[in-house]
Tab-separated table of C-alpha atoms and ligand atoms in Angstrom:
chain	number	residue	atom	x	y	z
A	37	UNK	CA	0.000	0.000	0.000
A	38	UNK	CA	1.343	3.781	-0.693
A	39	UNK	CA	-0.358	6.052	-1.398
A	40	UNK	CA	-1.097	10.108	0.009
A	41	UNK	CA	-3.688	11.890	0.732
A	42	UNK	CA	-4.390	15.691	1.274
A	43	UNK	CA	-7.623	17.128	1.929
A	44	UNK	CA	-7.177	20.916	3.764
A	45	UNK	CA	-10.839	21.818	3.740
A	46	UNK	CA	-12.492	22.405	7.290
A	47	UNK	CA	-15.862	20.421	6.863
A	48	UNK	CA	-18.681	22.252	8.604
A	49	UNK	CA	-21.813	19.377	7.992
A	50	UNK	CA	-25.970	20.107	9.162
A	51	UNK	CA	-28.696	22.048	9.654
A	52	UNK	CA	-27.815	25.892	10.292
A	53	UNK	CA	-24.087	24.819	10.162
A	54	UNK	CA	-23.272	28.873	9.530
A	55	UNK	CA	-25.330	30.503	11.775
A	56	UNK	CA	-23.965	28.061	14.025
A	57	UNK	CA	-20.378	28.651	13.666
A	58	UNK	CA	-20.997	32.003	12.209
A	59	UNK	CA	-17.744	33.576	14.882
A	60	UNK	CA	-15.091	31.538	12.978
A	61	UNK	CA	-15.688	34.302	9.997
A	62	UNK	CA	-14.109	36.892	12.627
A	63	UNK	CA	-10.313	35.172	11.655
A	64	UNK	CA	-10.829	36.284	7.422
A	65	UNK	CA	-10.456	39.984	7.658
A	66	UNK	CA	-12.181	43.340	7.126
A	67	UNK	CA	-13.728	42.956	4.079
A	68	UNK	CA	-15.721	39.966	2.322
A	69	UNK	CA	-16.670	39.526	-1.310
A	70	UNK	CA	-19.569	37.018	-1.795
A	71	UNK	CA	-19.704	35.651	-5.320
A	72	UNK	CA	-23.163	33.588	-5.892
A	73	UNK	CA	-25.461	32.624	-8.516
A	74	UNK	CA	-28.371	35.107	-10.279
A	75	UNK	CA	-31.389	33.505	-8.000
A	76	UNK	CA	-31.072	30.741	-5.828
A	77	UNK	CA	-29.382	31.890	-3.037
A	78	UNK	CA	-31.855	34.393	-2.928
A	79	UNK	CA	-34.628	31.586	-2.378
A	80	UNK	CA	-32.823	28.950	-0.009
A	81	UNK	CA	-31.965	30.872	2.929
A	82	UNK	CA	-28.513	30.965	1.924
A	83	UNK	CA	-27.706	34.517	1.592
A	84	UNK	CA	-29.517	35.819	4.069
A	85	UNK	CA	-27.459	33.076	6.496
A	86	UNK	CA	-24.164	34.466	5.582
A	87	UNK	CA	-25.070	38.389	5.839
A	88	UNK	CA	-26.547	37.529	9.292
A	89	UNK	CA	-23.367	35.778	9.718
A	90	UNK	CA	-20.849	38.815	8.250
A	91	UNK	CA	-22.714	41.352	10.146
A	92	UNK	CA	-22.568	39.792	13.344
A	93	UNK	CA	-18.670	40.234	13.241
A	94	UNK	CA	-19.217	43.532	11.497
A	95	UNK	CA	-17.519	42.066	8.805
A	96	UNK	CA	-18.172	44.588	5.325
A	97	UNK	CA	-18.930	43.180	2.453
A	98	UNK	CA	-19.858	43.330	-1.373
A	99	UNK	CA	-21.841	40.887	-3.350
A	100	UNK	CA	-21.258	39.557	-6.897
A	101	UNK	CA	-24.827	37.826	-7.909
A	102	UNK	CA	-24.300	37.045	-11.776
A	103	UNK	CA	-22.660	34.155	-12.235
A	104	UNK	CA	-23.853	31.517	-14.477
A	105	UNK	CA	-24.485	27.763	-14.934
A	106	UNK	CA	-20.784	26.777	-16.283
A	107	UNK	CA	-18.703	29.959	-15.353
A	108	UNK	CA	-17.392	31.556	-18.284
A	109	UNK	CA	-13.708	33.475	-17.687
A	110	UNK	CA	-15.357	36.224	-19.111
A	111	UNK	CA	-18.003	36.482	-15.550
A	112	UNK	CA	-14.658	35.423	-13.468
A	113	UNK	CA	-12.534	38.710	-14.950
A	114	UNK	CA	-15.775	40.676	-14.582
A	115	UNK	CA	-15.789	39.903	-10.692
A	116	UNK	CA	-12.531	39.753	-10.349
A	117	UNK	CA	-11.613	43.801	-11.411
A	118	UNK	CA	-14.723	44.489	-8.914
A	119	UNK	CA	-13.043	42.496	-6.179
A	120	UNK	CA	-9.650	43.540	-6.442
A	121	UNK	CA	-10.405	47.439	-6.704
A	122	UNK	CA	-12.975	47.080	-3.704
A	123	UNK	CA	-9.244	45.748	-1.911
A	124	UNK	CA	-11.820	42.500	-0.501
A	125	UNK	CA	-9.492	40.317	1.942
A	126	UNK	CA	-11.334	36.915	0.745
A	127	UNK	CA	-14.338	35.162	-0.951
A	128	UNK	CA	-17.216	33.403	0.300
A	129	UNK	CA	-18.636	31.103	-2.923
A	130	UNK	CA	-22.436	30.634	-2.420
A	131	UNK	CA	-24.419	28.086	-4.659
A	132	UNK	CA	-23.472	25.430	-6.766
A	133	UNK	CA	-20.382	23.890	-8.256
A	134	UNK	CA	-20.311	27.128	-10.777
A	135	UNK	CA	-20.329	30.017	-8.077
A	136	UNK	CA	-17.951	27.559	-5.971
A	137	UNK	CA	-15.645	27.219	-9.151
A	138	UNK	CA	-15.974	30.513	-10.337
A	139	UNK	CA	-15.010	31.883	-6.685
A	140	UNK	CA	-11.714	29.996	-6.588
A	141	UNK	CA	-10.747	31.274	-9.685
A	142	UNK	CA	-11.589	34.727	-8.736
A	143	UNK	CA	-9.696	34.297	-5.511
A	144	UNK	CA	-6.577	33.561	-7.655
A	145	UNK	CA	-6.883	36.245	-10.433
A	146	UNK	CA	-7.520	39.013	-7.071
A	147	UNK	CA	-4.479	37.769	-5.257
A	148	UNK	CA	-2.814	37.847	-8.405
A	149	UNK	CA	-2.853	40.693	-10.665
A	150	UNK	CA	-0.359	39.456	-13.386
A	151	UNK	CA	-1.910	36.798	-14.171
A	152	UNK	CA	-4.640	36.482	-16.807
A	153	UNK	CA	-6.428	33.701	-18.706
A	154	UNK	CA	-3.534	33.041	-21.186
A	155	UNK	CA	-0.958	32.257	-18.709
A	156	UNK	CA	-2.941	31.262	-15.785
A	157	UNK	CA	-2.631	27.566	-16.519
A	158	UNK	CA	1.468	27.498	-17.138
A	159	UNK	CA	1.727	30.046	-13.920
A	160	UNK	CA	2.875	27.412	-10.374
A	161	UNK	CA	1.591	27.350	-7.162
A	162	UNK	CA	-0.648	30.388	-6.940
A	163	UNK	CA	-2.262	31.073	-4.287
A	164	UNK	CA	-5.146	32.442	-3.704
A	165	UNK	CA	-7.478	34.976	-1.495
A	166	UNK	CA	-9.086	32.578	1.205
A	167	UNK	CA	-11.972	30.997	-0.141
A	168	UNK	CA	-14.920	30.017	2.276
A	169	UNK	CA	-17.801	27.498	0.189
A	170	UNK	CA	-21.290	27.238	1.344
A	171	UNK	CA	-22.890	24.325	-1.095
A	172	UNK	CA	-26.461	24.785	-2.486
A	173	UNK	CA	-26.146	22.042	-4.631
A	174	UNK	CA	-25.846	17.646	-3.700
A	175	UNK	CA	-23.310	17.160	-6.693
A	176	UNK	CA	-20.526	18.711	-7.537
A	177	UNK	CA	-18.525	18.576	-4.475
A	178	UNK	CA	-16.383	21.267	-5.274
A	179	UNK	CA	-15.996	22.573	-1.659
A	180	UNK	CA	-13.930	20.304	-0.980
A	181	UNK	CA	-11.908	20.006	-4.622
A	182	UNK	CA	-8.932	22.280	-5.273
A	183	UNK	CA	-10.491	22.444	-9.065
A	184	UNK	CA	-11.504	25.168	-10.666
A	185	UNK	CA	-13.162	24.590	-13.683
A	186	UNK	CA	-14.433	27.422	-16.218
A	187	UNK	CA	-15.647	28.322	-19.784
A	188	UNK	CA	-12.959	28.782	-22.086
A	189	UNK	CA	-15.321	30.408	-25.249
A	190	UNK	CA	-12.113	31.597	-27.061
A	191	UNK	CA	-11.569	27.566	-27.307
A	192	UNK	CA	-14.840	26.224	-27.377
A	193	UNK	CA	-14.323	24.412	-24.491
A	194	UNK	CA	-14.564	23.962	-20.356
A	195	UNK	CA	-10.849	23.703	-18.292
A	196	UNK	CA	-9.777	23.619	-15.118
A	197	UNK	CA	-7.587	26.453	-14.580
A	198	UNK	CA	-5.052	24.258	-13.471
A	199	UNK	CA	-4.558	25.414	-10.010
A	200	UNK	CA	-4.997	24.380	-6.162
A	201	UNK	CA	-7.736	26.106	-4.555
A	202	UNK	CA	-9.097	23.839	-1.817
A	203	UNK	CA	-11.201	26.335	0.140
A	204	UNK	CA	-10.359	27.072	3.746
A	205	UNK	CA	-13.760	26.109	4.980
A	206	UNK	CA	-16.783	24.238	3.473
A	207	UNK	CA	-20.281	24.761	5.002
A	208	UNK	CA	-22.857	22.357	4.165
A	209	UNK	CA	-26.517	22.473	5.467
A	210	UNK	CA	-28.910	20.333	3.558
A	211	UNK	CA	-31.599	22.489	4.277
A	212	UNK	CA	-30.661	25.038	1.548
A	213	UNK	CA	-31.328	22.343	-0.632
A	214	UNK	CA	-34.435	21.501	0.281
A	215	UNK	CA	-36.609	23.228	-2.581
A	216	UNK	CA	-34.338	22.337	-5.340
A	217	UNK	CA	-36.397	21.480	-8.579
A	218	UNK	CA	-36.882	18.034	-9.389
A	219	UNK	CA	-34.198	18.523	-12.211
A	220	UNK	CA	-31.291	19.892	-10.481
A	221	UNK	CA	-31.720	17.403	-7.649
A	222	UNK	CA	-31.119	14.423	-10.402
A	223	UNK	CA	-28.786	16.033	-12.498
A	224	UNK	CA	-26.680	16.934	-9.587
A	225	UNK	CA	-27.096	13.363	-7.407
A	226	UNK	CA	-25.879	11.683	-10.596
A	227	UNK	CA	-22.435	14.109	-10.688
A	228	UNK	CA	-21.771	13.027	-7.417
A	229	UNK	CA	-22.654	9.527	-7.925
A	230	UNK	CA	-19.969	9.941	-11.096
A	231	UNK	CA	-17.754	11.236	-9.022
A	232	UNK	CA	-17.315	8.534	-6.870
A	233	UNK	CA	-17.777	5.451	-9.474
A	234	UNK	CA	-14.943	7.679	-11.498
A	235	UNK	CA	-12.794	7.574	-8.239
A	236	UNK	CA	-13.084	4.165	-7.859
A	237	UNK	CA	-12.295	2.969	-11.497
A	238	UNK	CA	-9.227	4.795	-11.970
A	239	UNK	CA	-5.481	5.061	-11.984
A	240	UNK	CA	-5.158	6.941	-9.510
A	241	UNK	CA	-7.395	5.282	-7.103
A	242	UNK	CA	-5.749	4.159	-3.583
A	243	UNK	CA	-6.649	2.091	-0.360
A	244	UNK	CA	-8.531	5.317	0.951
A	245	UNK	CA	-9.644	6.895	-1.983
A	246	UNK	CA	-11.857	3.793	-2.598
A	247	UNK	CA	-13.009	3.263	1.026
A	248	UNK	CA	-14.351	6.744	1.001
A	249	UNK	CA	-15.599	5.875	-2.518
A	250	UNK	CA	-17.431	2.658	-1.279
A	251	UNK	CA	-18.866	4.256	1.607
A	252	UNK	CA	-19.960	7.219	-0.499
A	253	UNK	CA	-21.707	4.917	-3.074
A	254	UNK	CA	-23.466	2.671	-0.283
A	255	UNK	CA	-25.033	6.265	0.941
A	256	UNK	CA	-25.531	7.215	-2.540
A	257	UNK	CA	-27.093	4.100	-3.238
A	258	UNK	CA	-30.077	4.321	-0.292
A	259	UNK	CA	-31.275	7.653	-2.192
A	260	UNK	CA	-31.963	5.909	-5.291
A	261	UNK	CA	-35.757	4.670	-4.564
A	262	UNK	CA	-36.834	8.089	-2.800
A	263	UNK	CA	-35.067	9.685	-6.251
A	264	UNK	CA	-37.214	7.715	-8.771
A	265	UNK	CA	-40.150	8.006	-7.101
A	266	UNK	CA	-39.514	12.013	-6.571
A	267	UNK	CA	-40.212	12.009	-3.033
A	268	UNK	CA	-37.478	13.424	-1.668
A	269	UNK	CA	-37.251	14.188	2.398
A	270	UNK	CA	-34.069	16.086	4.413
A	271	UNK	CA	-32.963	12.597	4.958
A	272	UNK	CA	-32.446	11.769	1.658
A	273	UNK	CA	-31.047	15.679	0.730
A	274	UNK	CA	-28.734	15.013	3.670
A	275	UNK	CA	-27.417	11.945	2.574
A	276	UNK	CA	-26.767	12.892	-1.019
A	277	UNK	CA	-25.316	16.362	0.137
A	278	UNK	CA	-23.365	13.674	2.056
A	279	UNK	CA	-22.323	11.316	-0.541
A	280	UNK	CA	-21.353	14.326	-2.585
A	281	UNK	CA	-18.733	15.780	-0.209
A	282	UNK	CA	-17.268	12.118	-0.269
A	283	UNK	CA	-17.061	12.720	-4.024
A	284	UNK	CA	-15.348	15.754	-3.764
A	285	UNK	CA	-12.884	14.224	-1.560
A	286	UNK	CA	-12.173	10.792	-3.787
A	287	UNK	CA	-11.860	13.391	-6.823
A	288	UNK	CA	-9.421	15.917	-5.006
A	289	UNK	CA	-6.676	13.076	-5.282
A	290	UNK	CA	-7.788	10.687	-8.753
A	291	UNK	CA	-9.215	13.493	-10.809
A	292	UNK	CA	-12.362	12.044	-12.896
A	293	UNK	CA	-11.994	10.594	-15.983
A	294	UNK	CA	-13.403	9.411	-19.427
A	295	UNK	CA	-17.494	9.839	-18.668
A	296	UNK	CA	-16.613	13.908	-17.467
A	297	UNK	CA	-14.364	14.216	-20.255
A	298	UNK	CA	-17.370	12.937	-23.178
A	299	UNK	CA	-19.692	14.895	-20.826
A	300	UNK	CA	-17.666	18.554	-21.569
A	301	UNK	CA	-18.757	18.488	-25.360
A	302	UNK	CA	-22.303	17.734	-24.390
A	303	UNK	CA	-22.826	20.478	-21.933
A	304	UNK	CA	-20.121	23.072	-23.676
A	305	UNK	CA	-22.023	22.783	-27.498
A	306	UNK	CA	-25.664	21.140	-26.764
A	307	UNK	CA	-25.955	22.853	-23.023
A	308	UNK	CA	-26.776	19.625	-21.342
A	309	UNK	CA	-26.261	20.178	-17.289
A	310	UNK	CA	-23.276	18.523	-16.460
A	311	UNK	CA	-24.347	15.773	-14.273
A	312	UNK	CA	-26.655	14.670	-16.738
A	313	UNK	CA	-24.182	14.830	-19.660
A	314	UNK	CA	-21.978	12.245	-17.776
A	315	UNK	CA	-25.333	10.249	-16.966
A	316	UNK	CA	-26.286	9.365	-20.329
A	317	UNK	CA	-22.924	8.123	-21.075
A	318	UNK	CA	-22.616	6.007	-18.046
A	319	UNK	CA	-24.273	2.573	-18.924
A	320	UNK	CA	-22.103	2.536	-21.561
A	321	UNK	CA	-18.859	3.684	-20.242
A	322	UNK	CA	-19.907	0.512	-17.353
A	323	UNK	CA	-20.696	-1.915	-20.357
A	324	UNK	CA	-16.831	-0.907	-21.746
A	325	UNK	CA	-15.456	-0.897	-18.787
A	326	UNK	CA	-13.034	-4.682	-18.864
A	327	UNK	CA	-12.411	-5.024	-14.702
A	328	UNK	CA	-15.909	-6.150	-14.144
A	329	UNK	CA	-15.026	-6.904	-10.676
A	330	UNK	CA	-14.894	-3.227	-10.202
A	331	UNK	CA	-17.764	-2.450	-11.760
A	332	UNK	CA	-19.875	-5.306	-10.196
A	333	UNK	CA	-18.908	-4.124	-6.870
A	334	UNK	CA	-20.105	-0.473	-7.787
A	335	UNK	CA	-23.343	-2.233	-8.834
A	336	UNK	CA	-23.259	-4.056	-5.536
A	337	UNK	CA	-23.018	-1.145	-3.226
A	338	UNK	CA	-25.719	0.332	-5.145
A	339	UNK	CA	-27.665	-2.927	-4.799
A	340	UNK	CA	-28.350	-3.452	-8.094
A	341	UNK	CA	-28.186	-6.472	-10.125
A	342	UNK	CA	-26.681	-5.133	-13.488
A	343	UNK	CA	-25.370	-2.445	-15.803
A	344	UNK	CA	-29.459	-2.727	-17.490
A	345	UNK	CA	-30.708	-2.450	-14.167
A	346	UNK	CA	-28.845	0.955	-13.487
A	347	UNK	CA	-29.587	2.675	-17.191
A	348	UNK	CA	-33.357	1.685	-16.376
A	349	UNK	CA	-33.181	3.561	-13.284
A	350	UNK	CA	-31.385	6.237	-15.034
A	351	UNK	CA	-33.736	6.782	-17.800
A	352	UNK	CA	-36.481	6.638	-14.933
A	353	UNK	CA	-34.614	9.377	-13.847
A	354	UNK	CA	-34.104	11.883	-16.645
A	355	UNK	CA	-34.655	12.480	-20.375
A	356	UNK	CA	-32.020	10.728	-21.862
A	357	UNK	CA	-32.530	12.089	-25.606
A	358	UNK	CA	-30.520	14.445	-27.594
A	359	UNK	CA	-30.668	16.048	-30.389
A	360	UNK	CA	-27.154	15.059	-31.744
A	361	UNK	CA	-25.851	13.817	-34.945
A	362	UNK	CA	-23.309	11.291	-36.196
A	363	UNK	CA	-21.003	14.072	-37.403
A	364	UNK	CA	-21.186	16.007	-34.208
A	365	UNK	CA	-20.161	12.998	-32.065
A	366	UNK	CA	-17.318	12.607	-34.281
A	367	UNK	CA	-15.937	15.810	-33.618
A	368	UNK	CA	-16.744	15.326	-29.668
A	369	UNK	CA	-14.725	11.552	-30.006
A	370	UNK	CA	-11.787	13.331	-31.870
A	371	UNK	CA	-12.028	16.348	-28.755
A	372	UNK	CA	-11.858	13.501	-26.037
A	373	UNK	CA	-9.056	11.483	-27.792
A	374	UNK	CA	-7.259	14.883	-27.216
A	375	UNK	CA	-7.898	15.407	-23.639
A	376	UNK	CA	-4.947	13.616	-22.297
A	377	UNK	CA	-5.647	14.777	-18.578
A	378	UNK	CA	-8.792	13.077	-18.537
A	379	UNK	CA	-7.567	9.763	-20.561
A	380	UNK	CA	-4.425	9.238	-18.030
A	381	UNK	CA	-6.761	8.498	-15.334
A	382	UNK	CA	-8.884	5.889	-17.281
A	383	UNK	CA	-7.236	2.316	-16.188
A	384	UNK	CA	-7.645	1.026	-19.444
A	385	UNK	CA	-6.444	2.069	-22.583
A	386	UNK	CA	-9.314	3.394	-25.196
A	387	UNK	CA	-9.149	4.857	-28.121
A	388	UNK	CA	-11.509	6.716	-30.706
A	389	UNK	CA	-13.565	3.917	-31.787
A	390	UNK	CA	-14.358	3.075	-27.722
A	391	UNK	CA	-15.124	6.616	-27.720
A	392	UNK	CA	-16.686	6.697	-30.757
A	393	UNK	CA	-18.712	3.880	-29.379
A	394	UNK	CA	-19.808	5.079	-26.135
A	395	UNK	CA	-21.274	7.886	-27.775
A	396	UNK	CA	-23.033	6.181	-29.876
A	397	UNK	CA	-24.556	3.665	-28.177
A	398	UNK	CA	-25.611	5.837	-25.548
A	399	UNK	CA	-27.119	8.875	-28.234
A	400	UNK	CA	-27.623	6.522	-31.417
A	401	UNK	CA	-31.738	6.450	-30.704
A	402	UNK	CA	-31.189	9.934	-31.943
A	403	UNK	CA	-29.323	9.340	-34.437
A	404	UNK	CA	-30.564	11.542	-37.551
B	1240	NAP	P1	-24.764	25.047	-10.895
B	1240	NAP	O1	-24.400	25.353	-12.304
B	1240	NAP	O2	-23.960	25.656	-9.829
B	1240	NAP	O3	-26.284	25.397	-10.654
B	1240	NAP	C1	-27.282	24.812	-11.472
B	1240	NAP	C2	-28.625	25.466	-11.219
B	1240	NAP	O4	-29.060	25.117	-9.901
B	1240	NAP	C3	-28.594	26.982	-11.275
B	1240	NAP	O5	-29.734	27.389	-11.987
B	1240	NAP	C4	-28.704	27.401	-9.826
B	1240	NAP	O6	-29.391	28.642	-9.683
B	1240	NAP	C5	-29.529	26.276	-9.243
B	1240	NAP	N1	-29.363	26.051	-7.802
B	1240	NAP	C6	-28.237	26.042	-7.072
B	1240	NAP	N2	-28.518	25.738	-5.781
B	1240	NAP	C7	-29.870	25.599	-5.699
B	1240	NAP	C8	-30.774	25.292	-4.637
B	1240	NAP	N3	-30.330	25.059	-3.397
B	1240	NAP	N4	-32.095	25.234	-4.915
B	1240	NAP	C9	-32.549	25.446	-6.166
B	1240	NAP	N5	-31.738	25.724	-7.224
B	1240	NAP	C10	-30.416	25.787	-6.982
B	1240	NAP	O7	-24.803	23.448	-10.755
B	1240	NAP	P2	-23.763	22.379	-10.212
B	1240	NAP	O8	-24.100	21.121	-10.880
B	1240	NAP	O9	-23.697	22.414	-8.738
B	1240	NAP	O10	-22.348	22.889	-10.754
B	1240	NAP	C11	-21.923	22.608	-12.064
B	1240	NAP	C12	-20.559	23.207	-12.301
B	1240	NAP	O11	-19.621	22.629	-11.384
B	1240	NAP	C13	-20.052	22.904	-13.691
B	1240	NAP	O12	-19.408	24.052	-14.211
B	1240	NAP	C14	-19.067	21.784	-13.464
B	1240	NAP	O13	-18.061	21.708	-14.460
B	1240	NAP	C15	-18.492	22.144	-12.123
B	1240	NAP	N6	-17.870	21.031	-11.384
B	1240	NAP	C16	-16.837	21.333	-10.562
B	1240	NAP	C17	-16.210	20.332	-9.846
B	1240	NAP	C18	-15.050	20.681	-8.959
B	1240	NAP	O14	-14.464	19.790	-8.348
B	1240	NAP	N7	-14.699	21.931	-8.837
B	1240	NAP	C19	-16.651	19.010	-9.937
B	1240	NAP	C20	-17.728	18.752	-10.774
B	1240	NAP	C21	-18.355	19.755	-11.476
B	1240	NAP	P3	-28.627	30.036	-9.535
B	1240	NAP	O15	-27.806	30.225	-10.774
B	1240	NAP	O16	-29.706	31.025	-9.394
B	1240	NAP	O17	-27.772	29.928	-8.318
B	1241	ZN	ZN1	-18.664	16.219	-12.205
């Protein structure tokens, strides 16, 4: 066994977690900048939980409320001039995994001014502003990643800007998710759900990454009944807010792989959410996969008796169409056979025509 592990991220878990523990904001400084989505935050409680929180400890701050689904750099150099000539001393990322992405990489860009989008990625080390995370979302589990992962429209494309954020401190109270449409909830589940299946088949996958990504797949696993059948109670929203910290955390040291690197193309040209781009791939990418022990003991965990068994439930789940042709999944096959970060971690090798495949077999009842 060798392997390491580093995780920085102080986990605050429950209901009212910041309210709660609102006096550990006192140790950030004068002045905080709180970058969140256009609406949600507004709705969930969120918001209003962190400026009780700030103004408690007469802490100042400014809020940034425009960021969208998939952060371009465009909305992260927007915020960032605001935040650097309001002289903020660090960032408090409210929402889902795009204000929580696109507040790391604002973090970096304000704590350092010579660096822009074109050299950002070549640049080592950089740190960045503190970074606090409150989580609106069950999915992504980017408070506790040290990705950062934007649009790139110059190049067509979403990247991680190739840095270490972890943020300083993650709070998680299920409660904010508690309204969350029908939609987001799956779409979101199923990214953490990839997260941890992608943890667990893959190069980079050690003694703890894969009990973390067992135990996160056993919890992911008892949501799957109250998910179909759309009843969802704060058990269930704790456990999956739950499973999808454990994702985060498997992630943080294997990095994701083939499914998230197919998925990019499908969200970045045909705007498919990103949990459910990787989704539709999945039965597929399982079917491929050739260490069936692996993927038998995923099944397992999830206590389900086959790969057909889990598409059923995923198509139960969402609208797995698309509007796609053969020529466009071409181009997304040749993009993925490029995307060597993503193919290193994949165990096996694969090349286009397993690509090729996958897409195809999961999007060919479109076919045109
Ligand atoms: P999201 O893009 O942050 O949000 C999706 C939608 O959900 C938005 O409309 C948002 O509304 C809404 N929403 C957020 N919280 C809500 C709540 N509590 N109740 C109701 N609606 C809510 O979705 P996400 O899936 O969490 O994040 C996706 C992004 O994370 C992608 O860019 C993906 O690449 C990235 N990602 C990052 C990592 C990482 O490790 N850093 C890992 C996986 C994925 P508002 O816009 O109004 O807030
Ligand atoms: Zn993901």
């Amino acid at each position: 066994m060798l392997f390491n592990y580093f995780m920085p991220t102080k986990i605050y878990f429950g209901k009212d977690v910041v309210l709660k523990n609102k006096y550990i904001l006192k140790d950030f400084g004068k002045k905080a900048y709180i970058i969140t989505g256009k609406r949600s935050s507004k709705m969930n409680g969120s918001l209003d939980h962190i400026i009780e929180a700030l103004e408690y400890n007469n802490i100042d701050y400014i809020i940034f409320d425009e960021v969208e689904e998939n952060p371009s750099l465009e909305t992260v150099e927007k915020a960032s001039l605001i935040g650097g000539n309001e002289k903020v001393d660090f960032i408090i990322g409210l929402g889902g995994g795009s204000p929580l992405d696109a507040s790391k990489a604002i973090g970096i860009f304000i704590n350092n001014p010579n660096i822009n989008r074109d050299n950002i990625n070549e640049a080592k080390d950089l740190k960045s502003l503190p970074v606090i995370a409150i989580s609106t979302t069950s999915g992504t589990g980017s408070e506790v990643t040290q990705y950062a992962i934007v649009t790139d429209h110059n190049n067509q494309t979403k990247r991680n800007l190739g840095q270490s954020v972890f943020p300083d401190v993650a709070f998680l109270d299920p409660s904010y998710t508690m309204d969350m449409e029908y939609d987001v909830t799956v779409s979101t589940a199923i990214d953490a759900f990839t997260h941890l299946a992608e943890g667990y088949l893959n190069n980079n996958a050690s003694e703890l990454t894969d009990t973390i990504a067992k135990s996160g797949l056993k919890i992911f696993g008892t949501c799957l009944k109250q998910l179909v059948e759309k009843e969802i109670d704060y058990s269930t929203r704790e456990n999956l807010m739950l499973a999808s910290a454990l994702g985060g955390m498997v992630i943080a040291q294997t990095g994701t792989s083939l499914p998230h690197g197919m998925g990019y193309p499908l969200t970045y040209f045909k705007n498919i959410p990103h949990g459910k781009a990787n989704a539709i791939l999945y039965g597929e990418y399982l079917n491929i996969f050739k260490d069936k022990v692996r993927v038998d003991k995923i099944l397992s965990l999830l206590n389900l008796k086959d790969i057909e068994e889990f598409s059923s439930i995923i198509s139960k789940l969402m609208d797995t169409t698309l509007d796609i042709t053969e020529k466009e999944i071409k181009v997304y096959a040749k993009i993925m056979c490029s995307n060597e970060a993503k193919l290193k971690n994949h165990p096996e090798k694969v090349g286009y025509d397993e690509i090729y495949n996958i897409y195809m077999n999961s999007l060919i009842k479109d076919i045109k």
